Short mmCIF file of C-alpha atoms in Angstrom, two decimals:
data_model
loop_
_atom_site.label_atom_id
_atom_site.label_comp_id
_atom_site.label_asym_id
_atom_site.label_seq_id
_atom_site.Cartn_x
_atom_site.Cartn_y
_atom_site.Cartn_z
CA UNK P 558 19.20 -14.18 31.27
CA UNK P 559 16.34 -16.11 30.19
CA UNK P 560 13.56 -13.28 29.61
CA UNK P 561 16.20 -11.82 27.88
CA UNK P 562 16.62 -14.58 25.39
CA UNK P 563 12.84 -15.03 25.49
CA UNK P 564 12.65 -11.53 24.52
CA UNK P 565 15.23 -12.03 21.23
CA UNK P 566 13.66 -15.04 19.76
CA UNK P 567 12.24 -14.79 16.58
CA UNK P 568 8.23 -15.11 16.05
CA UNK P 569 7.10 -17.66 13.96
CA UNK P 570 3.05 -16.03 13.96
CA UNK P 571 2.44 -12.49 14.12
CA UNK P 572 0.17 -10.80 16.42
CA UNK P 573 -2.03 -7.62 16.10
CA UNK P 574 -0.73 -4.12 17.37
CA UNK P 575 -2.25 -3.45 20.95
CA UNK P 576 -0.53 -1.86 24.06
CA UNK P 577 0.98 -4.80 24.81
CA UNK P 578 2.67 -5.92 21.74
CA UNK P 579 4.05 -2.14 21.16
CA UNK P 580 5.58 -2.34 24.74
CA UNK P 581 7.08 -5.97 24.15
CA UNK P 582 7.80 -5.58 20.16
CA UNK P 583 7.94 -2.24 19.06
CA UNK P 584 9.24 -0.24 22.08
CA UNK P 585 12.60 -2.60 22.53
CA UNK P 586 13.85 -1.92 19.24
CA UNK P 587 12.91 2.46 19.33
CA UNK P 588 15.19 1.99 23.27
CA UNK P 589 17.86 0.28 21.63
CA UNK P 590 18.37 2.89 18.78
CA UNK P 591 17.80 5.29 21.30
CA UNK P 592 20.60 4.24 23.27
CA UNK P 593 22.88 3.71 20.31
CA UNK P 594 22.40 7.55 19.39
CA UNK P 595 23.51 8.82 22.99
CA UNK P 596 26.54 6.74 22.86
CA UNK P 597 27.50 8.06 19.71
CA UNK P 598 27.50 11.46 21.22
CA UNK P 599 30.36 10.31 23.94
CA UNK P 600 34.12 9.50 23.81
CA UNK P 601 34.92 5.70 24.12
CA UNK P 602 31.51 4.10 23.73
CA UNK P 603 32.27 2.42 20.71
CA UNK P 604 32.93 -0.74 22.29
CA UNK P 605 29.10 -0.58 23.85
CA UNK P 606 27.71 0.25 20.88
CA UNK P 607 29.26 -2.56 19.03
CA UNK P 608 27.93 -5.35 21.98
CA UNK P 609 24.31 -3.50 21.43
CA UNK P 610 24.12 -3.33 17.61
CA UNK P 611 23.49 -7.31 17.41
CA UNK P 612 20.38 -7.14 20.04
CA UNK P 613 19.25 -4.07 18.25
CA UNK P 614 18.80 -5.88 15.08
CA UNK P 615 17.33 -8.86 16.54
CA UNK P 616 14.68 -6.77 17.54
CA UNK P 617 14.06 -4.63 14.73
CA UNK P 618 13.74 -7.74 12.64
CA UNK P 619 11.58 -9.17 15.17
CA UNK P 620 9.13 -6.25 15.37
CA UNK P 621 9.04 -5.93 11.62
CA UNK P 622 8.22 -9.62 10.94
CA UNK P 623 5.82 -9.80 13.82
CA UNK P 624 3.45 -7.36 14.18
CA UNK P 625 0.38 -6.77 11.81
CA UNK P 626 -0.60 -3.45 12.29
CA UNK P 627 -2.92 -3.64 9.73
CA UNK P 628 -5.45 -5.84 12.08
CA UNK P 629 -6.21 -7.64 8.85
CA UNK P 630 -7.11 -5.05 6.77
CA UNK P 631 -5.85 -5.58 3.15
CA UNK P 632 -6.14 -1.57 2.75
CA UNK P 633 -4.47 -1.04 5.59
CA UNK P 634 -1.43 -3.33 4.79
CA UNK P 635 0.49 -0.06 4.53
CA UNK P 636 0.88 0.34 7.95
CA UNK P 637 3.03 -3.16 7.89
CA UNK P 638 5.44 -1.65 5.40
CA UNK P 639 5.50 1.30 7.20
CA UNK P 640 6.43 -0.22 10.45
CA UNK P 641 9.14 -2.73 8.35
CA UNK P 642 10.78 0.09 6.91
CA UNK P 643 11.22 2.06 10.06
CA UNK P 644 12.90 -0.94 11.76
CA UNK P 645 15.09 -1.32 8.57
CA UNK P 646 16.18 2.13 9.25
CA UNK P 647 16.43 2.08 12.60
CA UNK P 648 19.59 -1.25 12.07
CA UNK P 649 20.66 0.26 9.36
CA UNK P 650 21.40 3.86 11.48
CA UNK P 651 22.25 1.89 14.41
CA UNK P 652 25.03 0.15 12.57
CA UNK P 653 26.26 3.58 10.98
CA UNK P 654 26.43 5.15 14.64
CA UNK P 655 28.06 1.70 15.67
CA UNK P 656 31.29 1.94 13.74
CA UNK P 657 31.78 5.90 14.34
CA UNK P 658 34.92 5.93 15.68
CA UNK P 659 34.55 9.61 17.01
CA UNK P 660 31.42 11.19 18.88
CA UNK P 661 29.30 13.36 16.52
CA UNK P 662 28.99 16.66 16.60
CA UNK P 663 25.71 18.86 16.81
CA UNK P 664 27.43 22.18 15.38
CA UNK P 665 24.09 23.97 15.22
CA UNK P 666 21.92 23.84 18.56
CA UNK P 667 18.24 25.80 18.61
CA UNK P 668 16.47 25.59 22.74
CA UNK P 669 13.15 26.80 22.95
CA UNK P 670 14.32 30.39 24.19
CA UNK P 671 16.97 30.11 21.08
CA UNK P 672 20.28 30.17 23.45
CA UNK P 673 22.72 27.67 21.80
CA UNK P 674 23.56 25.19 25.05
CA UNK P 675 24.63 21.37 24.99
CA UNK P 676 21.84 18.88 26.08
CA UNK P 677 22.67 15.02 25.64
CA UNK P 678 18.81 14.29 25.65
CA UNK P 679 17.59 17.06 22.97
CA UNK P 680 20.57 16.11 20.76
CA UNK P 681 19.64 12.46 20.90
CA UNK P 682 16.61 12.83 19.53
CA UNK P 683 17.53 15.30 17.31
CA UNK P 684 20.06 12.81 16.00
CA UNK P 685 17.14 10.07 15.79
CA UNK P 686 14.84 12.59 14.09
CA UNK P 687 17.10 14.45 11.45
CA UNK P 688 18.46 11.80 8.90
CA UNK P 689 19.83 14.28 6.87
CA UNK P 690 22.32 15.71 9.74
CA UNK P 691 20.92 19.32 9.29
CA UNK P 692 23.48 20.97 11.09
CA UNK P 693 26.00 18.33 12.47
CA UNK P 694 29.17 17.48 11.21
CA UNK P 695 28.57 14.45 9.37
CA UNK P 696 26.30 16.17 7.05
CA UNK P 697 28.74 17.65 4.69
CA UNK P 698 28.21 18.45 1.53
CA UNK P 699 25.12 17.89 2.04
CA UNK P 700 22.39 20.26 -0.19
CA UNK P 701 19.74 22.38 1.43
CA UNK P 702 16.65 23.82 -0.76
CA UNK P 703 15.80 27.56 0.11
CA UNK P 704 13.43 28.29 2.81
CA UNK P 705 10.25 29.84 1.11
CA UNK P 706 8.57 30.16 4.06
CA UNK P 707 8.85 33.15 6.72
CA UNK P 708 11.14 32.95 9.33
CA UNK P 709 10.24 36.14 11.46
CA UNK P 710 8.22 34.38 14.02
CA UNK P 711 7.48 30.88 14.60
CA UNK P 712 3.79 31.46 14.39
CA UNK P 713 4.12 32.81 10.84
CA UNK P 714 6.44 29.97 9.48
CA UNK P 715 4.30 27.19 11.20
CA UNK P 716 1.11 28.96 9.64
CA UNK P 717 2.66 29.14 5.99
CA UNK P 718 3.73 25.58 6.43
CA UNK P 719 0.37 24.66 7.82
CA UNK P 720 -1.45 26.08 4.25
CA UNK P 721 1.32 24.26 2.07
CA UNK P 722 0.11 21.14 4.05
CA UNK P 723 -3.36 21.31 3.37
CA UNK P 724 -2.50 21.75 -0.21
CA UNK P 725 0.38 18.99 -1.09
CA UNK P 726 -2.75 16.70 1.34
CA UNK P 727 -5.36 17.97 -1.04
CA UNK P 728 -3.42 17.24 -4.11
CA UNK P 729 -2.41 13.20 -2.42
CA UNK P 730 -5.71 12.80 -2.27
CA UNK P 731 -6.89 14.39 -5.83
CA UNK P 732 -4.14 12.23 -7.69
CA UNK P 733 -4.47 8.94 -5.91
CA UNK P 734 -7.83 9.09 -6.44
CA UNK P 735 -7.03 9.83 -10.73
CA UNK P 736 -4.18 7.29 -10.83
CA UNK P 737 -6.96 4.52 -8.91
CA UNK P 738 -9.67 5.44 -11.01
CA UNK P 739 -7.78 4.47 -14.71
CA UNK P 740 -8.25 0.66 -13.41
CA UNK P 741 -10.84 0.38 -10.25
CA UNK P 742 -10.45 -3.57 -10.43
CA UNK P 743 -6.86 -4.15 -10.96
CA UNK P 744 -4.15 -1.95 -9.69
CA UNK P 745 -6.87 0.66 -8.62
CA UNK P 746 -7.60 -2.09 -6.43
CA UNK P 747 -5.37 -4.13 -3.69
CA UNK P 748 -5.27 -7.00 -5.50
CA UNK P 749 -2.92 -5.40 -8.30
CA UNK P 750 -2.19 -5.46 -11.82
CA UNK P 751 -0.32 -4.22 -14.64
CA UNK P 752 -0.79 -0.81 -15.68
CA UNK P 753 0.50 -1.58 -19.00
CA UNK P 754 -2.99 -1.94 -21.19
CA UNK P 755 -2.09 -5.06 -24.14
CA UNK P 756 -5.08 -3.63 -25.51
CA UNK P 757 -4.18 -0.60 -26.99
CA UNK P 758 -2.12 -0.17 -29.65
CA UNK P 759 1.53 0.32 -28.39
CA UNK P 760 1.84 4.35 -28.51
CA UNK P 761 -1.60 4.62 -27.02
CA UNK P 762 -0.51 1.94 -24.33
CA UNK P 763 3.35 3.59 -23.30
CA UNK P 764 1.20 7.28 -23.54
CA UNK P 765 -1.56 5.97 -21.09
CA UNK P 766 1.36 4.33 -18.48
CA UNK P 767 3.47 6.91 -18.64
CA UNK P 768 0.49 9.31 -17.42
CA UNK P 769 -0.31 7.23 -14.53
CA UNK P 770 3.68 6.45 -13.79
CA UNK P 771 3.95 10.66 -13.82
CA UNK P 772 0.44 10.84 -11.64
CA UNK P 773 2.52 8.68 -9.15
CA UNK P 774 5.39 10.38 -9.05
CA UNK P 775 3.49 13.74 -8.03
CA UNK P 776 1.36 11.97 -5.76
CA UNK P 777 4.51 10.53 -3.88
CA UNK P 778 6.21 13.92 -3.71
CA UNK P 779 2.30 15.20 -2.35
CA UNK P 780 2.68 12.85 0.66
CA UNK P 781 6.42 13.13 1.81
CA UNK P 782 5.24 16.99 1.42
CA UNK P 783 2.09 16.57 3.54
CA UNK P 784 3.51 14.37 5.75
CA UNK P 785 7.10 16.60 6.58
CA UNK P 786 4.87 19.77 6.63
CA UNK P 787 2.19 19.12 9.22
CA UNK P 788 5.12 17.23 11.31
CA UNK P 789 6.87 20.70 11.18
CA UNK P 790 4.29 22.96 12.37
CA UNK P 791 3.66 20.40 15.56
CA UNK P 792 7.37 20.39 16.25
CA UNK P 793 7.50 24.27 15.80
CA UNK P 794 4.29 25.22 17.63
CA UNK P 795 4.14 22.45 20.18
CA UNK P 796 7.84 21.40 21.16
CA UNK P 797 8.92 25.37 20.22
CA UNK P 798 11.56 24.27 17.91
CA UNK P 799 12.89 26.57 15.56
CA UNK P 800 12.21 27.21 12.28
CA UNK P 801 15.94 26.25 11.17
CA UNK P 802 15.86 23.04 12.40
CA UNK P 803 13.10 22.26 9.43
CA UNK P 804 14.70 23.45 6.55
CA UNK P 805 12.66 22.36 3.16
CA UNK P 806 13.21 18.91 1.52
CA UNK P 807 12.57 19.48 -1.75
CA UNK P 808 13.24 21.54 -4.46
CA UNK P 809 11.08 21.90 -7.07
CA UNK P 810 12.20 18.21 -8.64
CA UNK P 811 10.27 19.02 -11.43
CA UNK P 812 12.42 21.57 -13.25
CA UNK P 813 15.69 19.36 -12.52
CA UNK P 814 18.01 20.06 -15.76
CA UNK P 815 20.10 17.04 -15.31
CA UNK P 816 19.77 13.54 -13.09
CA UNK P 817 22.26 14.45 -10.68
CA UNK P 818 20.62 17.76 -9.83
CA UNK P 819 17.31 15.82 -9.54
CA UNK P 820 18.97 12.95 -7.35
CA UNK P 821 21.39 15.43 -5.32
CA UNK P 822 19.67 18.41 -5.06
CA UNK P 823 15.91 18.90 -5.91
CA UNK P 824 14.31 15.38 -4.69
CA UNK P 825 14.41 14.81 -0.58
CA UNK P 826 17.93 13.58 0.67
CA UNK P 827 16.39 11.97 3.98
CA UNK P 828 18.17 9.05 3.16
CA UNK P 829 21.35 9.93 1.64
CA UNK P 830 23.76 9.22 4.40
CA UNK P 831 22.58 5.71 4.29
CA UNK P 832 22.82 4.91 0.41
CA UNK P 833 26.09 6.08 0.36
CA UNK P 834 26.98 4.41 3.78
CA UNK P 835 25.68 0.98 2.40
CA UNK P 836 26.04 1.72 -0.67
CA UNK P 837 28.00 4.47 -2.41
CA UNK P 838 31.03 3.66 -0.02
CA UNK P 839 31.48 0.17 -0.79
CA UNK P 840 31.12 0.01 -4.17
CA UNK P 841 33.67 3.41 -4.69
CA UNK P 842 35.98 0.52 -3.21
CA UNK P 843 35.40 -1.91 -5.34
CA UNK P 844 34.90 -0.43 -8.90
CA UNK P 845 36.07 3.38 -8.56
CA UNK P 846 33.22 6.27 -9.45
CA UNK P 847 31.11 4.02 -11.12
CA UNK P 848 30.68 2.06 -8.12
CA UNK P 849 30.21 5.02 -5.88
CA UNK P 850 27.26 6.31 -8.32
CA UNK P 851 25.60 3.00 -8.70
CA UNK P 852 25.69 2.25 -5.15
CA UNK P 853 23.41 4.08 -3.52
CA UNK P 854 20.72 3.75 -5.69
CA UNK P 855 20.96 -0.13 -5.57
CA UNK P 856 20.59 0.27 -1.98
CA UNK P 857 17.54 2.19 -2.69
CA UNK P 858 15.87 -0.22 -5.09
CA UNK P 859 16.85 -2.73 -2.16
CA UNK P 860 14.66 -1.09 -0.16
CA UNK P 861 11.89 -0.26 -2.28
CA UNK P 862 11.59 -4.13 -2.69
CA UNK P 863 11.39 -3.82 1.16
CA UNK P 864 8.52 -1.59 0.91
CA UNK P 865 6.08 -3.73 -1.60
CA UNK P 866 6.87 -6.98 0.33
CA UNK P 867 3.88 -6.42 2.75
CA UNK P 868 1.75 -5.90 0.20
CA UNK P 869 2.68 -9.19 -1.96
CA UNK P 870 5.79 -10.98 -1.06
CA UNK P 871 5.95 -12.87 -3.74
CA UNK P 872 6.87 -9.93 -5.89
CA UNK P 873 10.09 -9.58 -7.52
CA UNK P 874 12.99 -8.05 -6.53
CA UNK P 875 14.15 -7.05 -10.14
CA UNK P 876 11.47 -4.58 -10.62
CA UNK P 877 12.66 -2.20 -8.33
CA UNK P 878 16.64 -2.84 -8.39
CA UNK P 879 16.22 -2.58 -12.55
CA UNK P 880 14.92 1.05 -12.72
CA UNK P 881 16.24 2.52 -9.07
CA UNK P 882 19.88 0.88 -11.02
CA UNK P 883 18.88 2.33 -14.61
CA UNK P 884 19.09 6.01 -12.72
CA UNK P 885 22.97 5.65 -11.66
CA UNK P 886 23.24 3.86 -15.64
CA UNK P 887 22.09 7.49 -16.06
CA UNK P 888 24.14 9.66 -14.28
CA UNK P 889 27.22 7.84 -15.45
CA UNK P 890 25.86 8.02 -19.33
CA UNK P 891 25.36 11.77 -18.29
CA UNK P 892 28.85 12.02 -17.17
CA UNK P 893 30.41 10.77 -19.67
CA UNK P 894 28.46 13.06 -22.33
CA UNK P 895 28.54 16.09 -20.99
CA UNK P 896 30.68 15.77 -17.77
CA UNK P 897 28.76 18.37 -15.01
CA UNK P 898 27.78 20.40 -18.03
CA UNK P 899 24.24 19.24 -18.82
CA UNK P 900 21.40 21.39 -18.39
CA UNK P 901 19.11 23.60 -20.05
CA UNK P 902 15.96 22.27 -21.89
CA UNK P 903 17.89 19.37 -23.47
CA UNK P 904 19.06 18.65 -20.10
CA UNK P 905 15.36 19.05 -18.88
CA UNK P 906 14.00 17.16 -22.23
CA UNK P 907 17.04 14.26 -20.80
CA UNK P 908 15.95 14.47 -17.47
CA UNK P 909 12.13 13.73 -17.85
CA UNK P 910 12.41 11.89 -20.86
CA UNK P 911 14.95 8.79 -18.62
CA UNK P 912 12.38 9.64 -15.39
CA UNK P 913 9.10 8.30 -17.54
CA UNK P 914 11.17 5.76 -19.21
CA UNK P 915 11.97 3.86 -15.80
CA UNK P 916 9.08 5.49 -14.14
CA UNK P 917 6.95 3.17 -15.75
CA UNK P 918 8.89 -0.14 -14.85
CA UNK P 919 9.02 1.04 -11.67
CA UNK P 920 5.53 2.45 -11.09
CA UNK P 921 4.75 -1.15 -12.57
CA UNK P 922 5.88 -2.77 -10.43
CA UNK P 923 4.40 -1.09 -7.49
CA UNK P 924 0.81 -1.83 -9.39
CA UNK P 925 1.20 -5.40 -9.54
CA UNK P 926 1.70 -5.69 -6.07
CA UNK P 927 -1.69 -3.72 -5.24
CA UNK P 928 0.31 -0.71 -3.58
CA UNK P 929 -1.66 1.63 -5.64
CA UNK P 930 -4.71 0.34 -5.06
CA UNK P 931 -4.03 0.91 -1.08
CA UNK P 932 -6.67 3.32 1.02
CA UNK P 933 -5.03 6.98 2.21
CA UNK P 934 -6.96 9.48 4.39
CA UNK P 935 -6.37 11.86 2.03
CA UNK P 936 -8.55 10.26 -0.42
CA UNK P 937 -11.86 10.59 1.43
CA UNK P 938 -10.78 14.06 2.44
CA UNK P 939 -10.77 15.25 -1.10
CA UNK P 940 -14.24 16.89 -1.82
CA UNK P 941 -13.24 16.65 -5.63
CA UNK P 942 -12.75 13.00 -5.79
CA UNK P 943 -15.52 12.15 -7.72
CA UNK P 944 -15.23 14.50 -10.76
CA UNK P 945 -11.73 13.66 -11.16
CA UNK P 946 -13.26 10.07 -11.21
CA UNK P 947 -15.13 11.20 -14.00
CA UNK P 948 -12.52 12.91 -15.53
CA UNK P 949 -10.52 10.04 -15.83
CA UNK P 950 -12.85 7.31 -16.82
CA UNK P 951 -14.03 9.90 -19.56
CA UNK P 952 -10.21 10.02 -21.13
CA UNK P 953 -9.65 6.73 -20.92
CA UNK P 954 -12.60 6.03 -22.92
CA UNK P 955 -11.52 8.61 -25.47
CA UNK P 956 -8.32 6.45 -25.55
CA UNK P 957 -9.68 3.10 -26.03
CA UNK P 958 -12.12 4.89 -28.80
CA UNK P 959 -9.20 6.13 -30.80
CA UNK P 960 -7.43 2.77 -30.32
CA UNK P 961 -10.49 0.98 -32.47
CA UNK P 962 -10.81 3.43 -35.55
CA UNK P 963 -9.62 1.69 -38.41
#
């Protein structure tokens, strides 16, 4: 009993990633969700699951708080927030399977030889690995983009998805490397800073931010793009999965005619079940619709705050609950305008136009805490890096020359 207690107490230091501390910090908390996603696949294990979920939070909040994987590294303080959002995730799932009153159900099964057959393990970590519940029963209603890619053989799909890879990395790396280079020593940088310029002249000021907020927002959609895409052709060529099992995440976000097709259908939905589970569900309780829209994306500012607090933890919370908030003040404005009616290219012109607005409080915000100044591997892989240095510097400089004609 007492390793066991040794093994939940909280650090006060943390230590550097090796072997060891992965086996005694990080490995507990990946069993425990592990275990919490078979049980949810049997009859009458809810009482288990409910005596595990404490333990499995202990140690999620213990690996998060106590291992620097960064070794020190200010550029590498990403991998902290990467590891602190994974154990959020993995409580926050836990706790979702934990009250399931009734085992899930995987309605969809894919084996390598593509017979449909029941396995307990596969479905486990199918369950750990597929937030959005492609193909289970809790996923309904759930949106799925169009596969663009070709299906006939698995080689085929896994080398289209392979190219599309290389190209969502190549473009990571090309605009990180344009948003860094409008401010090398402040938010181009990990110590941070505002990308709001008090030098210029205000329309030259909002016009230069709201570049570098919409730089951001394609270099985000580049990474979950690059990342999801080379993870599908080594789950596809290596663990012969099938290509269904991978449908897209995202479709085209850019051409969204309305917020709630952006938010519901054309940006990723990895996360959905759990905004609405924390979020969406709670507040529908308490204040009707509203409440239901503004839910989940308060959880999502929540844990957007999450995210920067590696990189400065003094940073404040309001800068990413006020615009992740402002896009359910949105959707309910939207609503009550136009009901489900909006689109076209006022609904685009809407759409954009409220995406900048916030974009740039929220993009803000993740400049001041020196998130955008952090290191990528895509960045040294670009071979265009330094003309688009160039590029940059050279219209910025046409900018601040405009800004001091008379």
């Amino acid at each position: 009993m007492l390793p066991l207690l040794d093994g939940l107490r909280l650090p006060t230091t943390k230590v550097l990633l090796t072997t060891e501390t992965f086996v005694s910090r990080v490995l507990p908390p990946l069993a425990c969700s592990f275990s919490t996603a078979f049980l949810v696949l049997l009859p009458r294990t809810q009482p288990v699951r409910i005596a595990l979920w404490p333990i499995t939070a202990t140690l999620a909040f213990r690996a998060a708080t106590s291992v620097d994987m960064s070794k020190g590294q200010p550029d590498l303080t990403f991998l902290n927030m990467q590891l602190q959002i994974s154990m959020f995730c993995i409580a926050a799932r836990a706790l979702e399977w934990t009250v399931q009153a009734k085992p899930f159900v995987r309605m969809t099964r894919r084996s390598s030889t593509d017979v449909p057959k029941q396995n307990l393990v596969l479905d486990t970590i199918d369950l750990i690995c597929n937030p959005r519940g492609c193909g289970w029963d809790w996923s309904q209603g759930l949106y799925i983009p169009p596969e663009t890619h070709p299906t006939s053989s698995r080689l085929a799909f896994a080398t289209s998805v392979l190219v599309s890879g290389l190209k969502h990395s190549f473009l990571c790396g090309a605009l990180h490397s344009a948003v860094k280079s409008f401010s090398p020593d402040t938010f181009g940088s990990v110590d941070g800073g505002t990308i709001f310029d008090d030098s210029l002249p205000p329309h030259l000021r909002y016009l230069r931010s709201s570049i570098i907020a919409t730089l951001c927002a394609f270099t985000i959609y580049s990474l979950l793009q690059a990342g999801y895409e080379i993870t599908i052709v080594i789950c596809v060529l290596i663990f012969r999965q099938h290509p269904d099992q991978w449908p897209p995440s995202f479709d085209s976000p850019w051409r969204a005619t309305s917020l709630r097709e952006f938010w519901s259908r054309r940006w990723h939905q990895w996360l959905r079940r759990t905004f609405i589970f924390f979020g969406g569900n709670p507040l529908y309780l308490l204040f009707g619709r509203v409440g239901g829209v503004m839910g989940p994306f308060l959880v999502s500012g929540f844990l957007h705050h999450l995210h920067v607090l590696p990189h400065d933890p003094s940073s404040e919370m309001w800068r990413m609950m006020l615009p992740f908030g402002m896009m359910g003040v949105g959707m309910v404005i939207e609503r009550a305008v136009s009901g489900n009616k909006t689109g076209g290219w006022i609904g685009w012109m809407w759409t954009m136009c409220w995406m900048v607005l916030w974009g740039n409080v929220l993009v803000d915000g993740w400049a001041r805490t020196g998130l955008l100044g952090s290191s990528s591997a895509f960045d040294n892989a670009t071979p265009v890096r330094q003309p688009i240095e160039r590029l940059v510097r050279t219209f910025d400089e046409y900018l601040y020359a405009i800004s001091r004609k008379p």
